[in-house]
Amino acid sequence: MPTGGTTRTTRTTPRTTDAASAWAPLATRVFRALWIAQLVSNTGTWMQTVGAQWLLVGHSAALVTLVQTASSLPVVLLALPSGVLADRYDRRAVLVTAEFAMLAVSGVLTVLAFRDALTPALLLALTFLLGCGTALMGPAWQAVQPELVAREQLGQAAALGAVNMNLARAVGPALGGAVVAAAGAGWVFAFNALSYLGIAAVLLLWHRPAEPRTAIGREGLLAAVQAGRRYVRHAPAVRRVLLRTVLFIPGGAALWSLLPLVAGGSLGLGSGGYGLLLGVVGVGAVGGAFALPALRRVLGPDGVLAAGAAVFAAALVVLATVRQPWAAIVALLPAGVAWIAVLSTLNTAVQQRLPGWVRARGLAVYLVVFQGGQALTAPLWGVLADRLGLGPALLAGAALLVAGALTVRRLPLYATDPGGPEPSDHWPAPPLVFEPGPADGPVLVSVTYRVAPEDAAAFTAAMRHVARSRRRTGALTWGLYQDGGDPGRFVENYLVASWAEHLAQHHGRLTATDRRFEESARRLLVAGTAPEVTHAFDASGGPPVHRSTLPSGLTEER
């Protein structure tokens, strides 16, 4: 356990004096420029969504809902590898590459549409490729947000991101529906293709500060993916965010999957009417951004999640039971407020709980759950609508949302202490008599503690938090042992894949929360004693070869 060291916090953006303002992040120049460019691009995306779905409205309900699946499924398949790329390489370069790739795919889609050569299969295939670009971009885009705004503004930044999407939803669908009705789907695909240029231009002009790289740069792709999964698996606070996401998204996806059928079927509206309904949701979401700070103060994060699910369920019930467009519009306005409230709450929570070294991979897991919930349930809602009818399918979605809302008290979002993700260099350099190579390993780290008998139970309980810390930061196995001949002596053993992995634990992976857990266990040691640490290297194939010999007689104490 550490006897000293410092906790370092890196910040590339100054704090804003009015951190509570919903619009405070827009005072940051780069964030503002990206936000505007993203608004144009999101508008193009919604125009394209309307065009794609409306081209398929004459087919089966299941085929219409496959547009959402084709958009979301790539995130499920590619988000984790994309997170590795975003943690391993320059995030700006990853984002620029994704933008130009989507520009190329959209160009092909546009040409085929103008030539009347766009079959349902081609449309879904190209939509899937655009989804691949979104999957490549998503983790990097989320991971750069803490570089653009101060940590206390992450909640507002997440809300502004949702405002951006919903402003585009308020304008894009209505505009897209009008353009499709007046000139055809090819023109909405063309606008979407051009909309990618704005984000690419801002990113190319952004002078992103150089970022120090940790051992991730030497990891293989599979090892890096496993490290991200291992972190999430042993981070209870992150897992709770994922659980709350799972309890909301499947039911919420019913609205987005079935709304084209509601517009064209039960409400008897055309493509312009469908765009209007989506626009109403967007207007509600924009209004919700203004109300969100007050809602969080009054209801708290868990109350926002429960109320948001209930309001969204009520909107589904209205769509299932009414045939008047005005009633649908009245129901969709608060649904927009609920959507932005729930999503910004979840997004803020996961952003605040991930350290920088694994942020993109952790966000990738969140995106897999979020988008996967939509991609996997969208066709199910379509099949259900085909077999049972549109109304029963919408009511089933409402029932799922209500069931999720009822679990908030038992499974609250903040049941566990999210702690702080700020890096902490509190471990001293490991003193060895030789210098291992980065690939040497596995490495067995052993830590010996002296604990008084009356403190043994409390010590073992405290070490459970330390165990999760070790596993999050790289330990493959972990165990705590009590000496049978000396009950006051406890030995902690954990195995790390390589020396480079262990050095990454020393420099870059540990956080202020990890340090707090270690200090809590340390306070239970016998007065005047300190943990003793040893590092053992695999010698089953013979003694390892080392580059140099260092002074002997060193003993590490933490």
Coordinates of C-alpha atoms in Angstrom, one line a residue:
M1 CA 0.0 0.0 0.0
P2 CA 1.3 3.5 -0.7
T3 CA 3.2 5.5 1.8
G4 CA 3.3 8.6 -0.4
G5 CA 2.8 9.8 -3.9
T6 CA 0.6 12.4 -5.5
T7 CA -2.7 12.4 -7.2
R8 CA -2.5 14.2 -10.5
T9 CA -5.4 15.7 -12.3
T10 CA -5.0 16.7 -16.0
R11 CA -7.3 19.3 -17.4
T12 CA -7.0 20.9 -20.8
T13 CA -9.9 23.3 -20.5
P14 CA -10.5 26.1 -18.0
R15 CA -13.4 26.0 -15.6
T16 CA -16.4 28.1 -16.4
T17 CA -17.6 30.4 -13.7
D18 CA -21.3 29.5 -14.3
A19 CA -20.9 25.8 -14.3
A20 CA -24.5 25.3 -13.5
S21 CA -25.7 26.9 -16.7
A22 CA -27.1 24.5 -19.2
W23 CA -25.2 26.3 -22.0
A24 CA -21.9 26.8 -20.2
P25 CA -19.9 24.3 -22.3
L26 CA -20.7 26.3 -25.4
A27 CA -18.3 29.0 -24.1
T28 CA -15.4 26.6 -25.0
R29 CA -14.5 27.4 -28.7
V30 CA -13.8 23.9 -29.9
F31 CA -16.8 22.4 -28.2
R32 CA -19.0 25.1 -29.7
A33 CA -17.6 24.6 -33.2
L34 CA -18.0 20.8 -33.0
W35 CA -21.5 21.2 -31.6
I36 CA -22.6 23.4 -34.6
A37 CA -21.0 21.1 -37.1
Q38 CA -22.6 18.1 -35.4
L39 CA -26.0 19.8 -35.6
V40 CA -25.7 20.0 -39.4
S41 CA -24.5 16.4 -39.6
N42 CA -27.3 15.1 -37.3
T43 CA -29.9 17.0 -39.4
G44 CA -28.6 15.2 -42.4
T45 CA -28.7 11.8 -40.6
W46 CA -32.3 12.3 -39.6
M47 CA -33.2 13.4 -43.2
Q48 CA -31.6 10.2 -44.4
T49 CA -33.4 8.1 -41.8
V50 CA -36.8 9.4 -42.9
G51 CA -35.9 8.8 -46.6
A52 CA -34.7 5.3 -46.0
Q53 CA -37.7 4.3 -43.8
W54 CA -40.2 5.9 -46.1
L55 CA -38.8 4.0 -49.1
L56 CA -39.6 0.8 -47.2
V57 CA -43.0 1.7 -45.8
G58 CA -44.8 -0.2 -48.6
H59 CA -43.1 -3.4 -47.5
S60 CA -43.6 -5.4 -44.2
A61 CA -43.4 -3.8 -40.8
A62 CA -40.4 -6.0 -40.0
L63 CA -38.5 -4.7 -43.1
V64 CA -39.2 -1.1 -42.0
T65 CA -37.8 -1.7 -38.5
L66 CA -34.7 -3.3 -40.1
V67 CA -33.5 0.3 -40.9
Q68 CA -32.9 0.9 -37.2
T69 CA -31.3 -2.5 -36.8
A70 CA -29.0 -1.8 -39.8
S71 CA -28.0 1.5 -38.2
S72 CA -27.5 0.1 -34.7
L73 CA -26.1 -3.4 -35.1
P74 CA -22.6 -2.3 -36.3
V75 CA -22.2 -0.6 -32.9
V76 CA -22.8 -3.9 -31.2
L77 CA -20.3 -5.6 -33.4
L78 CA -17.6 -3.0 -33.6
A79 CA -17.8 -0.7 -30.6
L80 CA -15.2 -2.5 -28.5
P81 CA -12.6 -2.6 -31.3
S82 CA -13.4 1.0 -32.0
G83 CA -12.8 1.8 -28.4
V84 CA -9.4 0.2 -28.5
L85 CA -8.5 2.3 -31.5
A86 CA -9.7 5.4 -29.7
D87 CA -7.6 4.6 -26.6
R88 CA -4.6 3.5 -28.7
Y89 CA -4.3 6.1 -31.4
D90 CA -5.0 9.8 -31.7
R91 CA -8.8 10.2 -31.2
R92 CA -9.0 13.1 -33.6
A93 CA -7.5 11.0 -36.4
V94 CA -10.0 8.2 -35.7
L95 CA -12.9 10.7 -35.9
V96 CA -11.7 12.2 -39.2
T97 CA -11.2 8.8 -40.7
A98 CA -14.8 7.9 -39.7
E99 CA -16.2 11.1 -41.2
F100 CA -14.6 10.6 -44.6
A101 CA -15.6 6.9 -44.7
M102 CA -19.2 7.9 -44.1
L103 CA -19.0 10.6 -46.7
A104 CA -17.9 8.0 -49.3
V105 CA -20.7 5.5 -48.4
S106 CA -23.3 8.3 -48.5
G107 CA -22.0 9.3 -51.9
V108 CA -22.6 5.8 -53.2
L109 CA -26.1 5.8 -51.7
T110 CA -26.9 9.1 -53.3
V111 CA -25.8 8.0 -56.8
L112 CA -27.8 4.7 -56.6
A113 CA -30.9 6.7 -55.4
F114 CA -30.7 9.1 -58.3
R115 CA -30.4 6.2 -60.8
D116 CA -33.4 4.4 -59.2
A117 CA -31.1 1.4 -58.5
L118 CA -31.6 1.4 -54.8
T119 CA -33.2 -2.0 -53.9
P120 CA -34.3 -2.7 -50.2
A121 CA -31.3 -5.0 -49.9
L122 CA -28.8 -2.3 -51.1
L123 CA -30.5 0.3 -48.9
L124 CA -30.1 -1.8 -45.8
A125 CA -26.5 -2.8 -46.7
L126 CA -25.4 0.8 -47.2
T127 CA -27.2 1.8 -44.1
F128 CA -25.3 -0.9 -42.3
L129 CA -22.0 0.5 -43.6
L130 CA -22.9 4.0 -42.4
G131 CA -23.6 2.3 -39.0
C132 CA -20.1 1.0 -39.2
G133 CA -18.8 4.5 -39.5
T134 CA -20.9 5.6 -36.6
A135 CA -19.5 2.6 -34.6
L136 CA -16.0 3.7 -35.4
M137 CA -16.7 7.3 -34.4
G138 CA -18.8 6.7 -31.3
P139 CA -16.3 5.8 -28.6
A140 CA -13.8 8.4 -29.8
W141 CA -16.4 11.1 -29.9
Q142 CA -17.6 10.3 -26.3
A143 CA -14.0 10.0 -25.0
V144 CA -12.9 13.5 -26.2
Q145 CA -15.7 15.3 -24.4
P146 CA -13.8 15.5 -21.1
E147 CA -10.9 17.1 -23.1
L148 CA -13.3 19.8 -24.3
V149 CA -15.0 20.8 -21.1
A150 CA -14.3 20.7 -17.3
R151 CA -15.4 17.7 -15.4
E152 CA -18.1 19.6 -13.5
Q153 CA -19.6 20.5 -16.9
L154 CA -19.9 16.9 -18.3
G155 CA -23.6 16.8 -17.3
Q156 CA -24.3 19.9 -19.3
A157 CA -22.2 18.7 -22.2
A158 CA -24.1 15.4 -22.3
A159 CA -27.4 17.3 -22.2
L160 CA -26.2 19.6 -25.0
G161 CA -25.3 16.6 -27.0
A162 CA -28.8 15.3 -26.6
V163 CA -30.2 18.7 -27.4
N164 CA -28.1 18.7 -30.6
M165 CA -29.5 15.3 -31.6
N166 CA -33.1 16.4 -30.8
L167 CA -32.8 19.8 -32.5
A168 CA -31.8 17.8 -35.6
R169 CA -34.7 15.5 -34.9
A170 CA -37.0 18.6 -34.7
V171 CA -35.8 19.9 -38.1
G172 CA -34.4 17.0 -40.0
P173 CA -37.4 14.6 -40.2
A174 CA -39.8 17.4 -41.2
L175 CA -37.3 18.7 -43.8
G176 CA -36.5 15.3 -45.0
G177 CA -40.1 14.3 -45.4
A178 CA -40.8 17.5 -47.3
V179 CA -37.8 16.9 -49.6
V180 CA -38.8 13.3 -50.2
A181 CA -42.3 14.3 -51.1
A182 CA -41.2 17.1 -53.4
A183 CA -38.0 15.8 -55.0
G184 CA -37.3 12.2 -54.0
A185 CA -35.0 10.4 -51.5
G186 CA -31.9 11.0 -53.5
W187 CA -31.7 14.7 -52.4
V188 CA -31.9 13.9 -48.7
F189 CA -29.1 11.3 -49.2
A190 CA -27.0 14.0 -51.0
F191 CA -27.5 16.5 -48.1
N192 CA -26.4 13.9 -45.6
A193 CA -23.2 13.2 -47.6
L194 CA -22.2 16.8 -47.6
S195 CA -23.0 17.2 -43.9
Y196 CA -20.0 15.1 -42.9
L197 CA -17.6 17.7 -44.2
G198 CA -18.3 20.2 -41.4
I199 CA -17.2 17.9 -38.6
A200 CA -14.2 16.8 -40.5
A201 CA -13.1 20.5 -41.1
V202 CA -13.5 21.4 -37.4
L203 CA -11.5 18.3 -36.3
L204 CA -8.7 19.0 -38.8
L205 CA -8.4 22.6 -37.5
W206 CA -8.4 21.5 -33.8
H207 CA -5.0 21.6 -32.3
R208 CA -5.4 18.8 -29.8
P209 CA -2.7 18.7 -27.1
A210 CA -0.4 15.7 -27.2
E211 CA -1.6 12.9 -25.0
P212 CA 0.8 10.7 -23.1
R213 CA 0.4 7.0 -24.0
T214 CA 0.5 4.2 -21.5
A215 CA 1.1 0.5 -22.1
I216 CA -2.0 0.3 -24.2
G217 CA 0.2 1.3 -27.1
R218 CA 2.0 -2.0 -26.8
E219 CA -1.1 -4.2 -26.3
G220 CA -2.5 -6.3 -29.1
L221 CA -6.1 -5.7 -30.2
L222 CA -7.5 -8.7 -28.3
A223 CA -5.5 -7.9 -25.1
A224 CA -6.8 -4.3 -25.2
V225 CA -10.4 -5.5 -25.7
Q226 CA -10.0 -7.9 -22.8
A227 CA -8.6 -5.1 -20.6
G228 CA -11.7 -3.0 -21.4
R229 CA -14.0 -5.8 -20.6
R230 CA -12.1 -6.6 -17.4
Y231 CA -12.4 -3.1 -16.2
V232 CA -16.1 -2.9 -16.7
R233 CA -16.6 -6.3 -15.2
H234 CA -14.9 -5.2 -11.9
A235 CA -16.3 -1.7 -11.8
P236 CA -19.7 -1.9 -10.0
A237 CA -20.6 1.7 -10.6
V238 CA -20.2 1.3 -14.4
R239 CA -22.1 -2.0 -14.4
R240 CA -25.0 -0.2 -12.6
V241 CA -25.2 2.3 -15.4
L242 CA -25.3 -0.5 -17.9
L243 CA -28.1 -2.2 -16.0
R244 CA -30.2 0.9 -15.9
T245 CA -29.6 1.3 -19.7
V246 CA -30.8 -2.3 -20.3
L247 CA -34.0 -1.6 -18.2
F248 CA -34.9 1.4 -20.4
I249 CA -33.8 1.0 -24.0
P250 CA -35.7 -2.1 -25.2
G251 CA -39.1 -0.6 -24.3
G252 CA -38.0 2.9 -25.5
A253 CA -37.0 1.3 -28.9
A254 CA -40.6 0.5 -29.6
L255 CA -41.4 4.1 -30.3
W256 CA -38.6 4.7 -32.7
S257 CA -39.2 1.3 -34.5
L258 CA -42.9 1.6 -34.9
L259 CA -43.5 5.4 -35.3
P260 CA -43.2 5.2 -39.1
L261 CA -46.0 2.6 -39.0
V262 CA -48.1 4.8 -36.6
A263 CA -47.7 7.7 -39.0
G264 CA -48.5 5.9 -42.2
G265 CA -51.1 3.5 -40.7
S266 CA -53.2 4.4 -37.7
L267 CA -52.8 8.2 -38.2
G268 CA -53.0 8.2 -42.0
L269 CA -50.1 10.7 -42.4
G270 CA -47.6 10.8 -45.3
S271 CA -43.8 11.2 -45.2
G272 CA -44.2 14.8 -44.1
G273 CA -46.5 13.8 -41.3
Y274 CA -43.9 11.2 -40.1
G275 CA -41.3 13.9 -40.1
L276 CA -43.6 16.2 -38.2
L277 CA -44.0 13.5 -35.4
L278 CA -40.3 13.1 -35.1
G279 CA -39.9 16.8 -35.0
V280 CA -42.3 17.1 -32.1
V281 CA -40.2 14.6 -30.1
G282 CA -37.2 16.8 -31.0
V283 CA -38.9 20.0 -29.8
G284 CA -39.8 18.3 -26.5
A285 CA -36.3 17.2 -26.0
V286 CA -34.9 20.7 -26.6
G287 CA -37.4 22.0 -24.1
G288 CA -36.3 19.2 -21.7
A289 CA -32.7 20.5 -21.8
F290 CA -33.9 23.7 -20.1
A291 CA -35.9 21.8 -17.6
L292 CA -33.3 19.1 -16.9
P293 CA -31.2 21.0 -14.2
A294 CA -34.4 21.7 -12.2
L295 CA -35.6 18.1 -12.7
R296 CA -32.4 16.7 -11.3
R297 CA -32.5 19.0 -8.3
V298 CA -36.1 18.0 -7.5
L299 CA -36.1 14.3 -8.4
G300 CA -32.5 13.3 -8.3
P301 CA -30.9 11.0 -10.9
D302 CA -33.0 8.0 -9.9
G303 CA -36.2 10.0 -9.9
V304 CA -35.4 11.3 -13.4
L305 CA -34.9 7.7 -14.6
A306 CA -38.2 6.5 -13.1
A307 CA -40.2 9.5 -14.2
G308 CA -38.7 9.4 -17.7
A309 CA -39.6 5.8 -18.2
A310 CA -43.2 6.4 -17.0
V311 CA -43.7 9.4 -19.3
F312 CA -42.3 7.5 -22.3
A313 CA -44.6 4.6 -21.5
A314 CA -47.6 6.9 -21.3
A315 CA -46.7 8.2 -24.8
L316 CA -46.7 4.6 -26.2
V317 CA -50.1 4.0 -24.6
V318 CA -51.5 7.1 -26.4
L319 CA -50.0 6.1 -29.7
A320 CA -51.5 2.6 -29.3
T321 CA -55.1 3.8 -28.5
V322 CA -55.7 7.0 -30.4
R323 CA -56.2 7.8 -34.1
Q324 CA -56.1 11.6 -34.0
P325 CA -52.8 13.3 -35.0
W326 CA -53.2 16.1 -32.5
A327 CA -53.3 13.6 -29.6
A328 CA -50.2 11.9 -30.8
I329 CA -48.4 15.3 -31.0
V330 CA -49.5 16.1 -27.4
A331 CA -48.1 12.8 -26.2
L332 CA -44.8 13.0 -28.1
L333 CA -43.8 16.4 -26.6
P334 CA -43.3 15.1 -23.1
A335 CA -41.8 11.9 -24.5
G336 CA -39.0 14.1 -26.0
V337 CA -38.4 15.6 -22.5
A338 CA -38.3 12.1 -21.0
W339 CA -35.9 10.8 -23.7
I340 CA -33.3 13.5 -23.2
A341 CA -33.6 13.4 -19.4
V342 CA -32.9 9.6 -19.2
L343 CA -30.2 9.6 -21.8
S344 CA -28.3 12.6 -20.5
T345 CA -28.5 11.1 -17.0
L346 CA -27.0 7.8 -18.1
N347 CA -24.4 9.3 -20.3
T348 CA -23.2 11.7 -17.6
A349 CA -23.0 8.8 -15.1
V350 CA -20.8 6.6 -17.3
Q351 CA -18.6 9.6 -18.4
Q352 CA -17.9 10.5 -14.7
R353 CA -17.0 6.9 -13.7
L354 CA -14.3 6.1 -16.3
P355 CA -10.6 7.0 -16.1
G356 CA -8.8 8.3 -19.2
W357 CA -6.8 5.2 -19.9
V358 CA -9.9 3.0 -20.6
R359 CA -12.5 5.7 -21.2
A360 CA -13.1 4.9 -24.9
R361 CA -13.4 1.2 -24.3
G362 CA -15.7 1.7 -21.3
L363 CA -17.9 4.0 -23.4
A364 CA -17.8 1.4 -26.2
V365 CA -19.3 -1.1 -23.8
Y366 CA -22.0 1.4 -22.9
L367 CA -22.7 2.1 -26.6
V368 CA -22.9 -1.7 -27.2
V369 CA -25.6 -2.0 -24.6
F370 CA -27.4 1.2 -25.7
Q371 CA -27.3 0.6 -29.4
G372 CA -27.6 -3.2 -29.0
G373 CA -30.8 -2.8 -27.1
Q374 CA -32.3 -0.9 -30.0
A375 CA -30.8 -3.1 -32.8
L376 CA -31.9 -6.4 -31.2
T377 CA -35.4 -5.3 -30.2
A378 CA -36.3 -3.3 -33.2
P379 CA -37.0 -6.3 -35.5
L380 CA -38.8 -8.0 -32.6
W381 CA -41.2 -5.0 -32.3
G382 CA -41.8 -5.3 -36.1
V383 CA -42.5 -9.0 -35.9
L384 CA -44.8 -8.4 -32.9
A385 CA -46.7 -5.7 -34.9
D386 CA -47.1 -8.0 -37.9
R387 CA -48.5 -10.8 -35.8
L388 CA -50.5 -9.1 -33.0
G389 CA -51.1 -5.7 -34.4
L390 CA -49.5 -2.3 -34.0
G391 CA -51.5 -1.4 -30.8
P392 CA -50.5 -4.5 -28.8
A393 CA -46.9 -4.1 -29.8
L394 CA -46.9 -0.5 -28.5
L395 CA -48.6 -1.5 -25.3
A396 CA -46.0 -4.2 -24.7
G397 CA -43.3 -1.6 -25.0
A398 CA -45.1 0.6 -22.4
A399 CA -45.3 -2.4 -20.1
L400 CA -41.5 -3.0 -20.3
L401 CA -40.8 0.7 -19.5
V402 CA -43.1 0.6 -16.5
A403 CA -41.5 -2.6 -15.2
G404 CA -38.1 -0.9 -15.5
A405 CA -39.3 2.2 -13.7
L406 CA -40.5 0.1 -10.7
T407 CA -37.0 -1.3 -10.2
V408 CA -35.3 2.1 -9.6
R409 CA -35.8 2.0 -5.8
R410 CA -34.2 -1.5 -5.6
L411 CA -31.5 -0.9 -8.2
P412 CA -30.7 2.8 -8.0
L413 CA -28.2 4.4 -10.3
Y414 CA -25.9 5.6 -7.5
A415 CA -26.1 2.6 -5.3
T416 CA -22.3 2.4 -5.3
D417 CA -19.8 5.2 -4.8
P418 CA -18.7 6.4 -8.3
G419 CA -15.5 7.8 -6.7
G420 CA -13.1 9.8 -8.9
P421 CA -11.5 8.7 -12.1
E422 CA -8.5 11.1 -11.7
P423 CA -5.2 9.3 -12.2
S424 CA -3.1 8.8 -9.1
D425 CA 0.7 8.1 -9.2
H426 CA 0.9 6.9 -5.6
W427 CA 2.8 3.7 -6.0
P428 CA 6.6 4.1 -5.8
A429 CA 8.8 2.7 -8.6
P430 CA 9.3 -1.1 -8.0
P431 CA 13.0 -1.6 -6.9
L432 CA 14.5 -4.6 -8.5
V433 CA 18.0 -6.0 -8.8
F434 CA 17.6 -6.3 -12.6
E435 CA 15.6 -4.5 -15.3
P436 CA 12.9 -6.6 -16.8
G437 CA 11.8 -6.2 -20.4
P438 CA 8.3 -4.9 -21.2
A439 CA 7.2 -8.3 -22.4
D440 CA 8.6 -10.3 -19.5
G441 CA 5.9 -12.1 -17.6
P442 CA 3.6 -13.1 -16.2
V443 CA 4.5 -11.2 -13.1
L444 CA 3.4 -12.4 -9.7
V445 CA 3.0 -9.5 -7.3
S446 CA 2.9 -10.5 -3.6
V447 CA 2.1 -8.0 -0.8
T448 CA 2.5 -9.0 2.9
Y449 CA 0.4 -7.3 5.6
R450 CA 0.5 -7.4 9.4
V451 CA -3.0 -7.2 10.9
A452 CA -4.1 -7.5 14.6
P453 CA -6.5 -10.4 15.3
E454 CA -9.4 -8.0 16.2
D455 CA -9.1 -6.2 12.9
A456 CA -8.8 -9.3 10.7
A457 CA -12.5 -9.3 9.6
A458 CA -12.6 -5.6 8.8
F459 CA -9.3 -6.0 6.9
T460 CA -10.6 -8.8 4.7
A461 CA -13.7 -6.8 4.0
A462 CA -11.7 -3.8 3.0
M463 CA -9.5 -5.9 0.7
R464 CA -12.5 -6.9 -1.4
H465 CA -12.5 -3.3 -2.7
V466 CA -8.7 -3.6 -3.3
A467 CA -9.3 -6.8 -5.2
R468 CA -11.6 -5.1 -7.6
S469 CA -9.1 -2.3 -8.0
R470 CA -6.3 -4.8 -8.9
R471 CA -8.5 -6.6 -11.4
R472 CA -9.7 -3.4 -13.0
T473 CA -6.2 -2.2 -13.6
G474 CA -4.7 -5.4 -15.0
A475 CA -4.6 -8.4 -12.6
L476 CA -5.6 -11.6 -14.2
T477 CA -6.0 -13.5 -10.9
W478 CA -6.1 -12.3 -7.3
G479 CA -6.1 -13.9 -3.9
L480 CA -5.7 -13.1 -0.2
Y481 CA -4.2 -15.7 2.1
Q482 CA -3.8 -15.9 5.9
D483 CA -0.7 -17.6 7.2
G484 CA -1.6 -20.8 9.0
G485 CA 1.3 -20.5 11.4
D486 CA 1.1 -16.7 11.9
P487 CA -2.6 -15.6 11.8
G488 CA -1.6 -11.9 11.9
R489 CA 0.2 -12.3 8.6
F490 CA -1.8 -11.9 5.4
V491 CA -0.4 -12.3 1.9
E492 CA -2.0 -10.8 -1.2
N493 CA -1.1 -12.4 -4.5
Y494 CA -2.1 -11.2 -8.0
L495 CA -0.8 -12.1 -11.4
V496 CA -0.2 -9.6 -14.2
A497 CA 0.3 -10.6 -17.8
S498 CA 3.6 -8.7 -18.3
W499 CA 6.0 -6.2 -16.8
A500 CA 4.6 -3.5 -19.1
E501 CA 1.1 -4.2 -17.7
H502 CA 2.3 -3.9 -14.2
L503 CA 4.2 -0.6 -14.9
A504 CA 0.9 0.7 -16.4
Q505 CA -0.7 0.0 -13.0
H506 CA 2.0 2.1 -11.4
H507 CA 1.7 5.0 -13.9
G508 CA -1.6 5.8 -15.5
R509 CA -4.2 3.3 -14.5
L510 CA -4.6 3.8 -10.8
T511 CA -7.1 6.4 -9.7
A512 CA -7.9 8.5 -6.6
T513 CA -10.6 5.9 -5.8
D514 CA -8.1 3.1 -5.9
R515 CA -5.8 5.0 -3.6
R516 CA -8.7 5.5 -1.2
F517 CA -9.5 1.8 -1.1
E518 CA -5.8 1.0 -0.4
E519 CA -5.6 3.6 2.4
S520 CA -8.8 2.2 4.0
A521 CA -7.2 -1.2 4.2
R522 CA -3.9 0.2 5.4
R523 CA -5.5 1.9 8.4
L524 CA -6.3 -1.5 9.7
L525 CA -2.6 -2.7 9.8
V526 CA -0.6 -3.1 13.0
A527 CA 0.7 0.3 14.0
G528 CA 4.3 0.9 12.8
T529 CA 4.1 -1.7 10.0
A530 CA 3.9 -1.2 6.3
P531 CA 3.1 -3.7 3.5
E532 CA 6.1 -5.4 1.9
V533 CA 5.9 -6.0 -1.9
T534 CA 7.8 -8.5 -4.0
H535 CA 7.7 -9.2 -7.8
A536 CA 8.4 -12.7 -9.1
F537 CA 8.8 -13.5 -12.8
D538 CA 8.0 -16.7 -14.6
A539 CA 11.0 -19.0 -14.5
S540 CA 9.4 -22.3 -15.5
G541 CA 11.4 -22.2 -18.7
G542 CA 14.6 -21.2 -17.1
P543 CA 15.8 -17.9 -15.5
P544 CA 14.6 -14.9 -17.5
V545 CA 17.2 -12.9 -19.4
H546 CA 17.5 -9.3 -18.4
R547 CA 19.2 -6.3 -20.0
S548 CA 21.0 -4.9 -17.0
T549 CA 21.6 -5.4 -13.3
L550 CA 20.5 -2.8 -10.8
P551 CA 21.8 -2.3 -7.2
S552 CA 20.7 -5.0 -4.9
G553 CA 19.4 -4.8 -1.3
L554 CA 16.3 -2.8 -2.2
T555 CA 12.9 -3.6 -0.5
E556 CA 9.7 -2.0 -1.7
E557 CA 7.3 -0.7 0.9
R558 CA 3.9 0.7 -0.1

